[in-house]
Amino acid sequence: MVTVSIFSGVIFWVCAVGAVVTGVAVFRVDSMARATFALLASFVFAATPLLLLGLSYLGVLVVLMMIMEMVVMAVFMIMLMMNPAGLMPMTMVHNQRGSLLIAGGTFAVLGTGVFLVDWPQRRGEPAPDVTFALGEALMGSHMLVMLVIGLGLFATIVSSVVLAHPRGRYDRFGDDLKGRPADDPIRGSIG
Amino acid sequence: MSLQAFLLLAVALLAVGLYGALSQQSIVMIMMGLELMVNAVIVAGAAFWFYVSPAEPDGQVVVLVAVTLMAVEMAMGFAVAIAIFRSGEIDMTDMAAELKD
C-alpha cells in the first residue's frame, strides 16, 4: 500500500511538472503547430492526476476531447495563422513585462493562499462507482446542470455556424430581407 | 499527493494561462491561454471533490461543466476567428481595433 502511494506520488509530480513545463512551452516555441501539440501534452499531463484520483471517466474524457480539439486547432493554425511551420523565429507578444508581472503576482498570491488557508477536513468516502454516482446526479439532483449544458451546447452549434457562414440571409435577400429572387452567385438556392 | 499539491498545480496552470491570454497577439494563442486556465479549474475541481467531499458527486459535476465550457469556448472562438478573418484578414488582436478609431 505504501509502495502504491509512493508510486502514485511520483507519477503525480512528474505529470504536474510536465503539465506546467509543456504549458509554458506553448508560448515559447516558434511554430504554432508545435504550440498546439505542446498544449495537448499539457492537457494529457494534467488529466493523469484525475485518473490517480479515481476519476477514470472524466480523466479519459478530458484526454479524448483534447486530442480532438488540438487536431482541429492544428488545422486552423495552418489555415489562418502566420508561420505555422516555425521556419523562422516568431514572437507575437505585447506588453510582455506587464503580463509576466500579473501572472507571477497571481501565482504568488494564490500559491501562498493554498498553503495558508485552513482547508476543510475530508468527509465521507467516494462511492464504489464514481462514474455511476456522477450519472445519477446529472439525471437526478443535478438535472438543471445537465439542461443548461445541453442548451448551451446547442446554442453554440447554432451560433458558431451563423458566425462562420460566409453568406447569410442578409447577403442573399438584402438588408430588408425582401429581395427576391435571392442574390446568389449560383442560382438554385444553394448559396 | 495532497489537496495542496493539486491546488498548487492548478495555480501554476492558471498563472501560465493568464500570462498567455494577456501577452499573446494571435487570436488562437489567446484561446490556448484561456484553455490552460479552464484546465486549472478542472484540476482544482477534481482535487476538491476527492479531498474535501468525496461522498457527494458535486466536484465531478464542476469538472464536467468546465470540460463543456472548454468545448464551447473553443467552438465560439474559432467561429469568431473565422468571421473576423473573413471581414478583414485579421488574425491578431491589435489589428481588430475598429472600435478604437
PDB file of C-alpha atoms in Angstrom:
ATOM      1  CA  MET A   1       0.000   0.000   0.000  1.00  0.00           C
ATOM      2  CA  VAL A   2       2.847   2.353   0.903  1.00  0.00           C
ATOM      3  CA  THR A   3       4.624   1.437  -2.337  1.00  0.00           C
ATOM      4  CA  VAL A   4       1.476   2.211  -4.294  1.00  0.00           C
ATOM      5  CA  SER A   5       1.144   5.585  -2.606  1.00  0.00           C
ATOM      6  CA  ILE A   6       4.812   6.469  -3.269  1.00  0.00           C
ATOM      7  CA  PHE A   7       4.403   5.311  -6.863  1.00  0.00           C
ATOM      8  CA  SER A   8       1.306   7.461  -7.428  1.00  0.00           C
ATOM      9  CA  GLY A   9       3.042  10.394  -5.725  1.00  0.00           C
ATOM     10  CA  VAL A  10       5.943  10.127  -8.165  1.00  0.00           C
ATOM     11  CA  ILE A  11       3.547   9.905 -11.114  1.00  0.00           C
ATOM     12  CA  PHE A  12       1.643  12.934  -9.825  1.00  0.00           C
ATOM     13  CA  TRP A  13       4.726  15.128  -9.515  1.00  0.00           C
ATOM     14  CA  VAL A  14       6.131  14.030 -12.875  1.00  0.00           C
ATOM     15  CA  CYS A  15       2.796  14.852 -14.510  1.00  0.00           C
ATOM     16  CA  ALA A  16       2.390  18.129 -12.606  1.00  0.00           C
ATOM     17  CA  VAL A  17       5.840  19.368 -13.641  1.00  0.00           C
ATOM     18  CA  GLY A  18       5.254  18.078 -17.168  1.00  0.00           C
ATOM     19  CA  ALA A  19       1.906  19.892 -17.415  1.00  0.00           C
ATOM     20  CA  VAL A  20       3.395  23.216 -16.335  1.00  0.00           C
ATOM     21  CA  VAL A  21       6.560  22.879 -18.462  1.00  0.00           C
ATOM     22  CA  THR A  22       4.621  21.998 -21.611  1.00  0.00           C
ATOM     23  CA  GLY A  23       2.136  24.765 -20.733  1.00  0.00           C
ATOM     24  CA  VAL A  24       4.998  27.269 -20.692  1.00  0.00           C
ATOM     25  CA  ALA A  25       6.363  25.759 -23.908  1.00  0.00           C
ATOM     26  CA  VAL A  26       3.080  26.660 -25.654  1.00  0.00           C
ATOM     27  CA  PHE A  27       4.098  30.317 -25.512  1.00  0.00           C
ATOM     28  CA  ARG A  28       7.819  29.765 -26.068  1.00  0.00           C
ATOM     29  CA  VAL A  29       8.058  27.602 -29.205  1.00  0.00           C
ATOM     30  CA  ASP A  30       8.379  29.204 -32.625  1.00  0.00           C
ATOM     31  CA  SER A  31       5.820  27.233 -34.531  1.00  0.00           C
ATOM     32  CA  MET A  32       2.092  27.369 -33.919  1.00  0.00           C
ATOM     33  CA  ALA A  33       1.700  23.708 -34.796  1.00  0.00           C
ATOM     34  CA  ARG A  34       4.271  22.879 -32.130  1.00  0.00           C
ATOM     35  CA  ALA A  35       2.435  25.135 -29.674  1.00  0.00           C
ATOM     36  CA  THR A  36      -0.767  23.195 -30.350  1.00  0.00           C
ATOM     37  CA  PHE A  37       0.852  19.868 -29.595  1.00  0.00           C
ATOM     38  CA  ALA A  38       2.610  21.283 -26.519  1.00  0.00           C
ATOM     39  CA  LEU A  39      -0.842  22.277 -25.271  1.00  0.00           C
ATOM     40  CA  LEU A  40      -2.099  18.767 -25.989  1.00  0.00           C
ATOM     41  CA  ALA A  41       0.794  17.332 -23.944  1.00  0.00           C
ATOM     42  CA  SER A  42      -0.035  19.732 -21.134  1.00  0.00           C
ATOM     43  CA  PHE A  43      -3.667  18.564 -21.094  1.00  0.00           C
ATOM     44  CA  VAL A  44      -2.697  14.902 -21.087  1.00  0.00           C
ATOM     45  CA  PHE A  45      -0.253  15.513 -18.224  1.00  0.00           C
ATOM     46  CA  ALA A  46      -2.932  17.398 -16.295  1.00  0.00           C
ATOM     47  CA  ALA A  47      -5.540  14.683 -16.896  1.00  0.00           C
ATOM     48  CA  THR A  48      -3.327  11.954 -15.422  1.00  0.00           C
ATOM     49  CA  PRO A  49      -3.745  13.250 -11.825  1.00  0.00           C
ATOM     50  CA  LEU A  50      -7.522  12.974 -12.384  1.00  0.00           C
ATOM     51  CA  LEU A  51      -7.013   9.295 -13.175  1.00  0.00           C
ATOM     52  CA  LEU A  52      -4.933   8.952  -9.997  1.00  0.00           C
ATOM     53  CA  LEU A  53      -7.898  10.289  -8.010  1.00  0.00           C
ATOM     54  CA  GLY A  54     -10.067   7.517  -9.407  1.00  0.00           C
ATOM     55  CA  LEU A  55     -11.957   9.724 -11.869  1.00  0.00           C
ATOM     56  CA  SER A  56     -11.464   7.310 -14.733  1.00  0.00           C
ATOM     57  CA  TYR A  57     -14.400   8.569 -16.825  1.00  0.00           C
ATOM     58  CA  LEU A  58     -13.643  12.281 -16.529  1.00  0.00           C
ATOM     59  CA  GLY A  59      -9.886  11.761 -16.976  1.00  0.00           C
ATOM     60  CA  VAL A  60     -10.331   9.756 -20.165  1.00  0.00           C
ATOM     61  CA  LEU A  61     -12.989  12.237 -21.349  1.00  0.00           C
ATOM     62  CA  VAL A  62     -10.551  15.142 -20.964  1.00  0.00           C
ATOM     63  CA  VAL A  63      -7.789  13.268 -22.823  1.00  0.00           C
ATOM     64  CA  LEU A  64     -10.025  12.216 -25.732  1.00  0.00           C
ATOM     65  CA  MET A  65     -11.661  15.631 -26.037  1.00  0.00           C
ATOM     66  CA  MET A  66      -8.321  17.408 -26.018  1.00  0.00           C
ATOM     67  CA  ILE A  67      -6.871  15.163 -28.721  1.00  0.00           C
ATOM     68  CA  MET A  68      -9.820  16.015 -30.983  1.00  0.00           C
ATOM     69  CA  GLU A  69      -9.694  19.717 -30.102  1.00  0.00           C
ATOM     70  CA  MET A  70      -5.996  20.063 -30.695  1.00  0.00           C
ATOM     71  CA  VAL A  71      -6.172  18.291 -34.053  1.00  0.00           C
ATOM     72  CA  VAL A  72      -8.909  20.728 -35.100  1.00  0.00           C
ATOM     73  CA  MET A  73      -6.800  23.568 -33.749  1.00  0.00           C
ATOM     74  CA  ALA A  74      -3.777  22.448 -35.778  1.00  0.00           C
ATOM     75  CA  VAL A  75      -5.918  22.613 -38.936  1.00  0.00           C
ATOM     76  CA  PHE A  76      -6.994  26.145 -38.036  1.00  0.00           C
ATOM     77  CA  MET A  77      -3.413  27.157 -37.381  1.00  0.00           C
ATOM     78  CA  ILE A  78      -2.303  26.038 -40.796  1.00  0.00           C
ATOM     79  CA  MET A  79      -5.366  27.624 -42.429  1.00  0.00           C
ATOM     80  CA  LEU A  80      -5.322  31.058 -40.868  1.00  0.00           C
ATOM     81  CA  MET A  81      -2.283  31.870 -38.860  1.00  0.00           C
ATOM     82  CA  MET A  82       1.121  33.021 -39.882  1.00  0.00           C
ATOM     83  CA  ASN A  83       4.206  30.855 -39.541  1.00  0.00           C
ATOM     84  CA  PRO A  84       2.515  27.532 -38.816  1.00  0.00           C
ATOM     85  CA  ALA A  85       5.617  25.505 -39.528  1.00  0.00           C
ATOM     86  CA  GLY A  86       8.035  27.526 -37.431  1.00  0.00           C
ATOM     87  CA  LEU A  87      10.504  28.145 -40.229  1.00  0.00           C
ATOM     88  CA  MET A  88      11.505  31.476 -38.720  1.00  0.00           C
ATOM     89  CA  PRO A  89      11.643  32.747 -35.161  1.00  0.00           C
ATOM     90  CA  MET A  90       8.300  34.096 -34.037  1.00  0.00           C
ATOM     91  CA  THR A  91       7.339  36.347 -31.197  1.00  0.00           C
ATOM     92  CA  MET A  92       3.908  37.853 -31.312  1.00  0.00           C
ATOM     93  CA  VAL A  93       3.510  39.397 -27.911  1.00  0.00           C
ATOM     94  CA  HIS A  94       2.508  42.729 -26.493  1.00  0.00           C
ATOM     95  CA  ASN A  95       3.089  44.057 -23.002  1.00  0.00           C
ATOM     96  CA  GLN A  96       5.155  41.045 -22.077  1.00  0.00           C
ATOM     97  CA  ARG A  97       6.597  42.578 -18.913  1.00  0.00           C
ATOM     98  CA  GLY A  98       3.186  43.564 -17.561  1.00  0.00           C
ATOM     99  CA  SER A  99       1.744  40.139 -18.370  1.00  0.00           C
ATOM    100  CA  LEU A 100       4.645  38.395 -16.646  1.00  0.00           C
ATOM    101  CA  LEU A 101       4.205  40.593 -13.573  1.00  0.00           C
ATOM    102  CA  ILE A 102       0.442  39.982 -13.388  1.00  0.00           C
ATOM    103  CA  ALA A 103       0.822  36.217 -13.932  1.00  0.00           C
ATOM    104  CA  GLY A 104       3.684  35.991 -11.410  1.00  0.00           C
ATOM    105  CA  GLY A 105       1.713  38.035  -8.879  1.00  0.00           C
ATOM    106  CA  THR A 106      -1.343  35.808  -9.336  1.00  0.00           C
ATOM    107  CA  PHE A 107       0.800  32.717  -8.827  1.00  0.00           C
ATOM    108  CA  ALA A 108       2.414  34.178  -5.707  1.00  0.00           C
ATOM    109  CA  VAL A 109      -0.864  35.288  -4.103  1.00  0.00           C
ATOM    110  CA  LEU A 110      -2.859  32.136  -4.881  1.00  0.00           C
ATOM    111  CA  GLY A 111       0.126  29.863  -4.148  1.00  0.00           C
ATOM    112  CA  THR A 112       0.529  31.441  -0.718  1.00  0.00           C
ATOM    113  CA  GLY A 113      -3.193  31.062  -0.144  1.00  0.00           C
ATOM    114  CA  VAL A 114      -3.013  27.357  -0.959  1.00  0.00           C
ATOM    115  CA  PHE A 115      -0.701  26.794   1.992  1.00  0.00           C
ATOM    116  CA  LEU A 116      -2.147  29.351   4.423  1.00  0.00           C
ATOM    117  CA  VAL A 117      -5.854  28.582   4.124  1.00  0.00           C
ATOM    118  CA  ASP A 118      -7.200  26.078   6.606  1.00  0.00           C
ATOM    119  CA  TRP A 119      -8.907  23.694   4.180  1.00  0.00           C
ATOM    120  CA  PRO A 120     -11.844  21.646   5.473  1.00  0.00           C
ATOM    121  CA  GLN A 121     -11.322  18.085   6.627  1.00  0.00           C
ATOM    122  CA  ARG A 122     -12.231  15.243   4.308  1.00  0.00           C
ATOM    123  CA  ARG A 123     -15.753  13.956   4.939  1.00  0.00           C
ATOM    124  CA  GLY A 124     -17.019  10.624   3.664  1.00  0.00           C
ATOM    125  CA  GLU A 125     -15.617   8.156   1.158  1.00  0.00           C
ATOM    126  CA  PRO A 126     -16.037   8.022  -2.621  1.00  0.00           C
ATOM    127  CA  ALA A 127     -18.929   5.940  -3.892  1.00  0.00           C
ATOM    128  CA  PRO A 128     -17.909   2.456  -5.094  1.00  0.00           C
ATOM    129  CA  ASP A 129     -18.620   3.501  -8.696  1.00  0.00           C
ATOM    130  CA  VAL A 130     -17.918   7.233  -9.024  1.00  0.00           C
ATOM    131  CA  THR A 131     -18.970   7.394 -12.672  1.00  0.00           C
ATOM    132  CA  PHE A 132     -22.345   5.874 -11.819  1.00  0.00           C
ATOM    133  CA  ALA A 133     -22.717   8.409  -8.993  1.00  0.00           C
ATOM    134  CA  LEU A 134     -21.982  11.244 -11.438  1.00  0.00           C
ATOM    135  CA  GLY A 135     -24.510   9.957 -13.952  1.00  0.00           C
ATOM    136  CA  GLU A 136     -27.129   9.528 -11.247  1.00  0.00           C
ATOM    137  CA  ALA A 137     -26.526  13.071 -10.019  1.00  0.00           C
ATOM    138  CA  LEU A 138     -26.783  14.536 -13.524  1.00  0.00           C
ATOM    139  CA  MET A 139     -30.025  12.702 -14.196  1.00  0.00           C
ATOM    140  CA  GLY A 140     -31.439  13.378 -10.747  1.00  0.00           C
ATOM    141  CA  SER A 141     -30.480  16.034  -8.242  1.00  0.00           C
ATOM    142  CA  HIS A 142     -28.276  18.000 -10.690  1.00  0.00           C
ATOM    143  CA  MET A 143     -30.631  17.825 -13.670  1.00  0.00           C
ATOM    144  CA  LEU A 144     -30.565  21.624 -14.035  1.00  0.00           C
ATOM    145  CA  VAL A 145     -26.812  21.466 -14.773  1.00  0.00           C
ATOM    146  CA  MET A 146     -27.437  18.900 -17.483  1.00  0.00           C
ATOM    147  CA  LEU A 147     -30.195  21.044 -19.006  1.00  0.00           C
ATOM    148  CA  VAL A 148     -28.008  24.141 -19.054  1.00  0.00           C
ATOM    149  CA  ILE A 149     -25.092  22.214 -20.584  1.00  0.00           C
ATOM    150  CA  GLY A 150     -27.348  20.765 -23.279  1.00  0.00           C
ATOM    151  CA  LEU A 151     -28.927  24.111 -24.155  1.00  0.00           C
ATOM    152  CA  GLY A 152     -25.541  25.816 -24.091  1.00  0.00           C
ATOM    153  CA  LEU A 153     -24.025  23.300 -26.477  1.00  0.00           C
ATOM    154  CA  PHE A 154     -26.999  23.599 -28.832  1.00  0.00           C
ATOM    155  CA  ALA A 155     -26.775  27.399 -28.790  1.00  0.00           C
ATOM    156  CA  THR A 156     -23.046  27.059 -29.524  1.00  0.00           C
ATOM    157  CA  ILE A 157     -23.693  24.875 -32.561  1.00  0.00           C
ATOM    158  CA  VAL A 158     -26.212  27.341 -33.994  1.00  0.00           C
ATOM    159  CA  SER A 159     -24.221  30.493 -33.287  1.00  0.00           C
ATOM    160  CA  SER A 160     -20.889  29.116 -34.483  1.00  0.00           C
ATOM    161  CA  VAL A 161     -22.471  28.074 -37.795  1.00  0.00           C
ATOM    162  CA  VAL A 162     -24.110  31.515 -38.130  1.00  0.00           C
ATOM    163  CA  LEU A 163     -20.822  33.287 -37.393  1.00  0.00           C
ATOM    164  CA  ALA A 164     -18.662  31.156 -39.644  1.00  0.00           C
ATOM    165  CA  HIS A 165     -21.067  31.140 -42.597  1.00  0.00           C
ATOM    166  CA  PRO A 166     -19.750  33.261 -45.474  1.00  0.00           C
ATOM    167  CA  ARG A 167     -23.125  34.338 -46.916  1.00  0.00           C
ATOM    168  CA  GLY A 168     -26.015  34.871 -44.564  1.00  0.00           C
ATOM    169  CA  ARG A 169     -29.627  35.751 -45.382  1.00  0.00           C
ATOM    170  CA  TYR A 170     -28.849  39.492 -45.448  1.00  0.00           C
ATOM    171  CA  ASP A 171     -26.329  38.864 -48.224  1.00  0.00           C
ATOM    172  CA  ARG A 172     -28.871  36.827 -50.157  1.00  0.00           C
ATOM    173  CA  PHE A 173     -32.114  38.813 -49.632  1.00  0.00           C
ATOM    174  CA  GLY A 174     -30.821  42.332 -48.938  1.00  0.00           C
ATOM    175  CA  ASP A 175     -30.999  44.389 -45.755  1.00  0.00           C
ATOM    176  CA  ASP A 176     -34.811  44.262 -45.542  1.00  0.00           C
ATOM    177  CA  LEU A 177     -34.859  40.539 -46.394  1.00  0.00           C
ATOM    178  CA  LYS A 178     -37.345  41.285 -49.189  1.00  0.00           C
ATOM    179  CA  GLY A 179     -35.111  40.864 -52.225  1.00  0.00           C
ATOM    180  CA  ARG A 180     -36.473  38.105 -54.467  1.00  0.00           C
ATOM    181  CA  PRO A 181     -35.055  36.148 -56.137  1.00  0.00           C
ATOM    182  CA  ALA A 182     -32.078  35.680 -53.839  1.00  0.00           C
ATOM    183  CA  ASP A 183     -28.840  37.309 -54.946  1.00  0.00           C
ATOM    184  CA  ASP A 184     -26.790  34.146 -55.325  1.00  0.00           C
ATOM    185  CA  PRO A 185     -23.608  33.678 -57.337  1.00  0.00           C
ATOM    186  CA  ILE A 186     -25.033  30.334 -58.422  1.00  0.00           C
ATOM    187  CA  ARG A 187     -28.797  30.127 -58.989  1.00  0.00           C
ATOM    188  CA  GLY A 188     -30.917  27.449 -57.422  1.00  0.00           C
ATOM    189  CA  SER A 189     -30.940  28.442 -53.719  1.00  0.00           C
ATOM    190  CA  ILE A 190     -27.750  26.618 -52.975  1.00  0.00           C
ATOM    191  CA  GLY A 191     -25.712  29.548 -51.720  1.00  0.00           C
TER     192      GLY A 191
ATOM    193  CA  MET B   1      -0.281  13.800  -3.062  1.00  0.00           C
ATOM    194  CA  SER B   2      -2.420  16.175  -1.091  1.00  0.00           C
ATOM    195  CA  LEU B   3      -5.019  18.871  -1.662  1.00  0.00           C
ATOM    196  CA  GLN B   4      -2.276  21.496  -1.517  1.00  0.00           C
ATOM    197  CA  ALA B   5      -0.196  19.759  -4.195  1.00  0.00           C
ATOM    198  CA  PHE B   6      -3.180  19.602  -6.543  1.00  0.00           C
ATOM    199  CA  LEU B   7      -4.108  23.216  -5.901  1.00  0.00           C
ATOM    200  CA  LEU B   8      -0.502  24.281  -6.494  1.00  0.00           C
ATOM    201  CA  LEU B   9      -0.626  22.558  -9.889  1.00  0.00           C
ATOM    202  CA  ALA B  10      -3.918  24.337 -10.627  1.00  0.00           C
ATOM    203  CA  VAL B  11      -2.456  27.714  -9.602  1.00  0.00           C
ATOM    204  CA  ALA B  12       0.598  27.174 -11.807  1.00  0.00           C
ATOM    205  CA  LEU B  13      -1.579  26.282 -14.802  1.00  0.00           C
ATOM    206  CA  LEU B  14      -3.793  29.310 -14.146  1.00  0.00           C
ATOM    207  CA  ALA B  15      -0.786  31.631 -13.975  1.00  0.00           C
ATOM    208  CA  VAL B  16       0.723  30.274 -17.202  1.00  0.00           C
ATOM    209  CA  GLY B  17      -2.636  30.583 -18.970  1.00  0.00           C
ATOM    210  CA  LEU B  18      -3.125  34.112 -17.658  1.00  0.00           C
ATOM    211  CA  TYR B  19       0.291  35.125 -18.971  1.00  0.00           C
ATOM    212  CA  GLY B  20      -0.585  33.685 -22.378  1.00  0.00           C
ATOM    213  CA  ALA B  21      -4.018  35.297 -22.539  1.00  0.00           C
ATOM    214  CA  LEU B  22      -2.596  38.702 -21.612  1.00  0.00           C
ATOM    215  CA  SER B  23       0.583  38.718 -23.672  1.00  0.00           C
ATOM    216  CA  GLN B  24      -0.196  36.947 -26.938  1.00  0.00           C
ATOM    217  CA  GLN B  25      -1.337  38.809 -30.027  1.00  0.00           C
ATOM    218  CA  SER B  26      -2.562  35.944 -32.154  1.00  0.00           C
ATOM    219  CA  ILE B  27      -6.241  35.142 -31.510  1.00  0.00           C
ATOM    220  CA  VAL B  28      -5.668  31.388 -31.437  1.00  0.00           C
ATOM    221  CA  MET B  29      -2.782  31.736 -28.970  1.00  0.00           C
ATOM    222  CA  ILE B  30      -5.058  33.726 -26.649  1.00  0.00           C
ATOM    223  CA  MET B  31      -7.550  30.880 -26.834  1.00  0.00           C
ATOM    224  CA  MET B  32      -4.787  28.492 -25.815  1.00  0.00           C
ATOM    225  CA  GLY B  33      -4.152  30.636 -22.737  1.00  0.00           C
ATOM    226  CA  LEU B  34      -7.848  30.529 -21.841  1.00  0.00           C
ATOM    227  CA  GLU B  35      -7.860  26.747 -22.274  1.00  0.00           C
ATOM    228  CA  LEU B  36      -4.982  26.421 -19.823  1.00  0.00           C
ATOM    229  CA  MET B  37      -6.929  28.498 -17.297  1.00  0.00           C
ATOM    230  CA  VAL B  38     -10.028  26.301 -17.653  1.00  0.00           C
ATOM    231  CA  ASN B  39      -7.770  23.275 -17.255  1.00  0.00           C
ATOM    232  CA  ALA B  40      -6.700  24.683 -13.889  1.00  0.00           C
ATOM    233  CA  VAL B  41     -10.384  24.722 -12.861  1.00  0.00           C
ATOM    234  CA  ILE B  42     -10.672  21.050 -13.889  1.00  0.00           C
ATOM    235  CA  VAL B  43      -7.687  20.040 -11.735  1.00  0.00           C
ATOM    236  CA  ALA B  44      -8.879  22.110  -8.754  1.00  0.00           C
ATOM    237  CA  GLY B  45     -12.465  20.811  -9.029  1.00  0.00           C
ATOM    238  CA  ALA B  46     -11.309  17.186  -9.075  1.00  0.00           C
ATOM    239  CA  ALA B  47      -8.988  17.802  -6.111  1.00  0.00           C
ATOM    240  CA  PHE B  48     -11.751  19.431  -4.051  1.00  0.00           C
ATOM    241  CA  TRP B  49     -14.061  16.542  -4.835  1.00  0.00           C
ATOM    242  CA  PHE B  50     -11.537  13.926  -3.708  1.00  0.00           C
ATOM    243  CA  TYR B  51     -10.022  15.666  -0.691  1.00  0.00           C
ATOM    244  CA  VAL B  52     -12.995  17.584   0.728  1.00  0.00           C
ATOM    245  CA  SER B  53     -16.286  15.909  -0.107  1.00  0.00           C
ATOM    246  CA  PRO B  54     -15.839  12.632  -1.996  1.00  0.00           C
ATOM    247  CA  ALA B  55     -19.202  11.242  -0.898  1.00  0.00           C
ATOM    248  CA  GLU B  56     -21.100  13.804  -2.991  1.00  0.00           C
ATOM    249  CA  PRO B  57     -20.552  13.978  -6.779  1.00  0.00           C
ATOM    250  CA  ASP B  58     -20.701  17.827  -6.813  1.00  0.00           C
ATOM    251  CA  GLY B  59     -16.994  18.224  -7.564  1.00  0.00           C
ATOM    252  CA  GLN B  60     -17.309  15.867 -10.512  1.00  0.00           C
ATOM    253  CA  VAL B  61     -20.193  17.967 -11.831  1.00  0.00           C
ATOM    254  CA  VAL B  62     -17.956  21.062 -11.655  1.00  0.00           C
ATOM    255  CA  VAL B  63     -15.316  19.216 -13.701  1.00  0.00           C
ATOM    256  CA  LEU B  64     -17.951  18.257 -16.279  1.00  0.00           C
ATOM    257  CA  VAL B  65     -19.142  21.875 -16.541  1.00  0.00           C
ATOM    258  CA  ALA B  66     -15.537  23.053 -17.006  1.00  0.00           C
ATOM    259  CA  VAL B  67     -14.968  20.488 -19.770  1.00  0.00           C
ATOM    260  CA  THR B  68     -18.134  21.670 -21.520  1.00  0.00           C
ATOM    261  CA  LEU B  69     -17.072  25.280 -21.082  1.00  0.00           C
ATOM    262  CA  MET B  70     -13.796  24.437 -22.782  1.00  0.00           C
ATOM    263  CA  ALA B  71     -15.598  22.940 -25.786  1.00  0.00           C
ATOM    264  CA  VAL B  72     -17.934  25.941 -26.042  1.00  0.00           C
ATOM    265  CA  GLU B  73     -15.035  28.404 -25.751  1.00  0.00           C
ATOM    266  CA  MET B  74     -13.144  26.589 -28.468  1.00  0.00           C
ATOM    267  CA  ALA B  75     -16.081  26.401 -30.913  1.00  0.00           C
ATOM    268  CA  MET B  76     -17.138  30.021 -30.435  1.00  0.00           C
ATOM    269  CA  GLY B  77     -13.534  31.207 -30.537  1.00  0.00           C
ATOM    270  CA  PHE B  78     -12.924  29.537 -33.881  1.00  0.00           C
ATOM    271  CA  ALA B  79     -16.223  30.829 -35.272  1.00  0.00           C
ATOM    272  CA  VAL B  80     -15.340  34.398 -34.262  1.00  0.00           C
ATOM    273  CA  ALA B  81     -11.801  33.960 -35.620  1.00  0.00           C
ATOM    274  CA  ILE B  82     -13.250  32.855 -38.979  1.00  0.00           C
ATOM    275  CA  ALA B  83     -15.766  35.724 -39.044  1.00  0.00           C
ATOM    276  CA  ILE B  84     -13.198  38.398 -38.197  1.00  0.00           C
ATOM    277  CA  PHE B  85     -10.634  36.929 -40.587  1.00  0.00           C
ATOM    278  CA  ARG B  86     -13.179  36.988 -43.368  1.00  0.00           C
ATOM    279  CA  SER B  87     -14.109  40.604 -42.702  1.00  0.00           C
ATOM    280  CA  GLY B  88     -10.589  41.967 -42.972  1.00  0.00           C
ATOM    281  CA  GLU B  89      -7.819  39.357 -42.969  1.00  0.00           C
ATOM    282  CA  ILE B  90      -7.421  39.923 -39.243  1.00  0.00           C
ATOM    283  CA  ASP B  91      -5.588  37.274 -37.245  1.00  0.00           C
ATOM    284  CA  MET B  92      -4.045  39.388 -34.497  1.00  0.00           C
ATOM    285  CA  THR B  93      -5.856  41.233 -31.743  1.00  0.00           C
ATOM    286  CA  ASP B  94      -4.072  44.536 -32.379  1.00  0.00           C
ATOM    287  CA  MET B  95      -5.418  44.586 -35.931  1.00  0.00           C
ATOM    288  CA  ALA B  96      -9.012  44.408 -34.704  1.00  0.00           C
ATOM    289  CA  ALA B  97      -9.130  47.980 -33.467  1.00  0.00           C
ATOM    290  CA  GLU B  98     -12.034  49.488 -35.445  1.00  0.00           C
ATOM    291  CA  LEU B  99     -13.869  50.481 -32.308  1.00  0.00           C
ATOM    292  CA  LYS B 100     -10.818  52.396 -31.114  1.00  0.00           C
ATOM    293  CA  ASP B 101     -10.739  54.761 -34.104  1.00  0.00           C
TER     294      ASP B 101
END
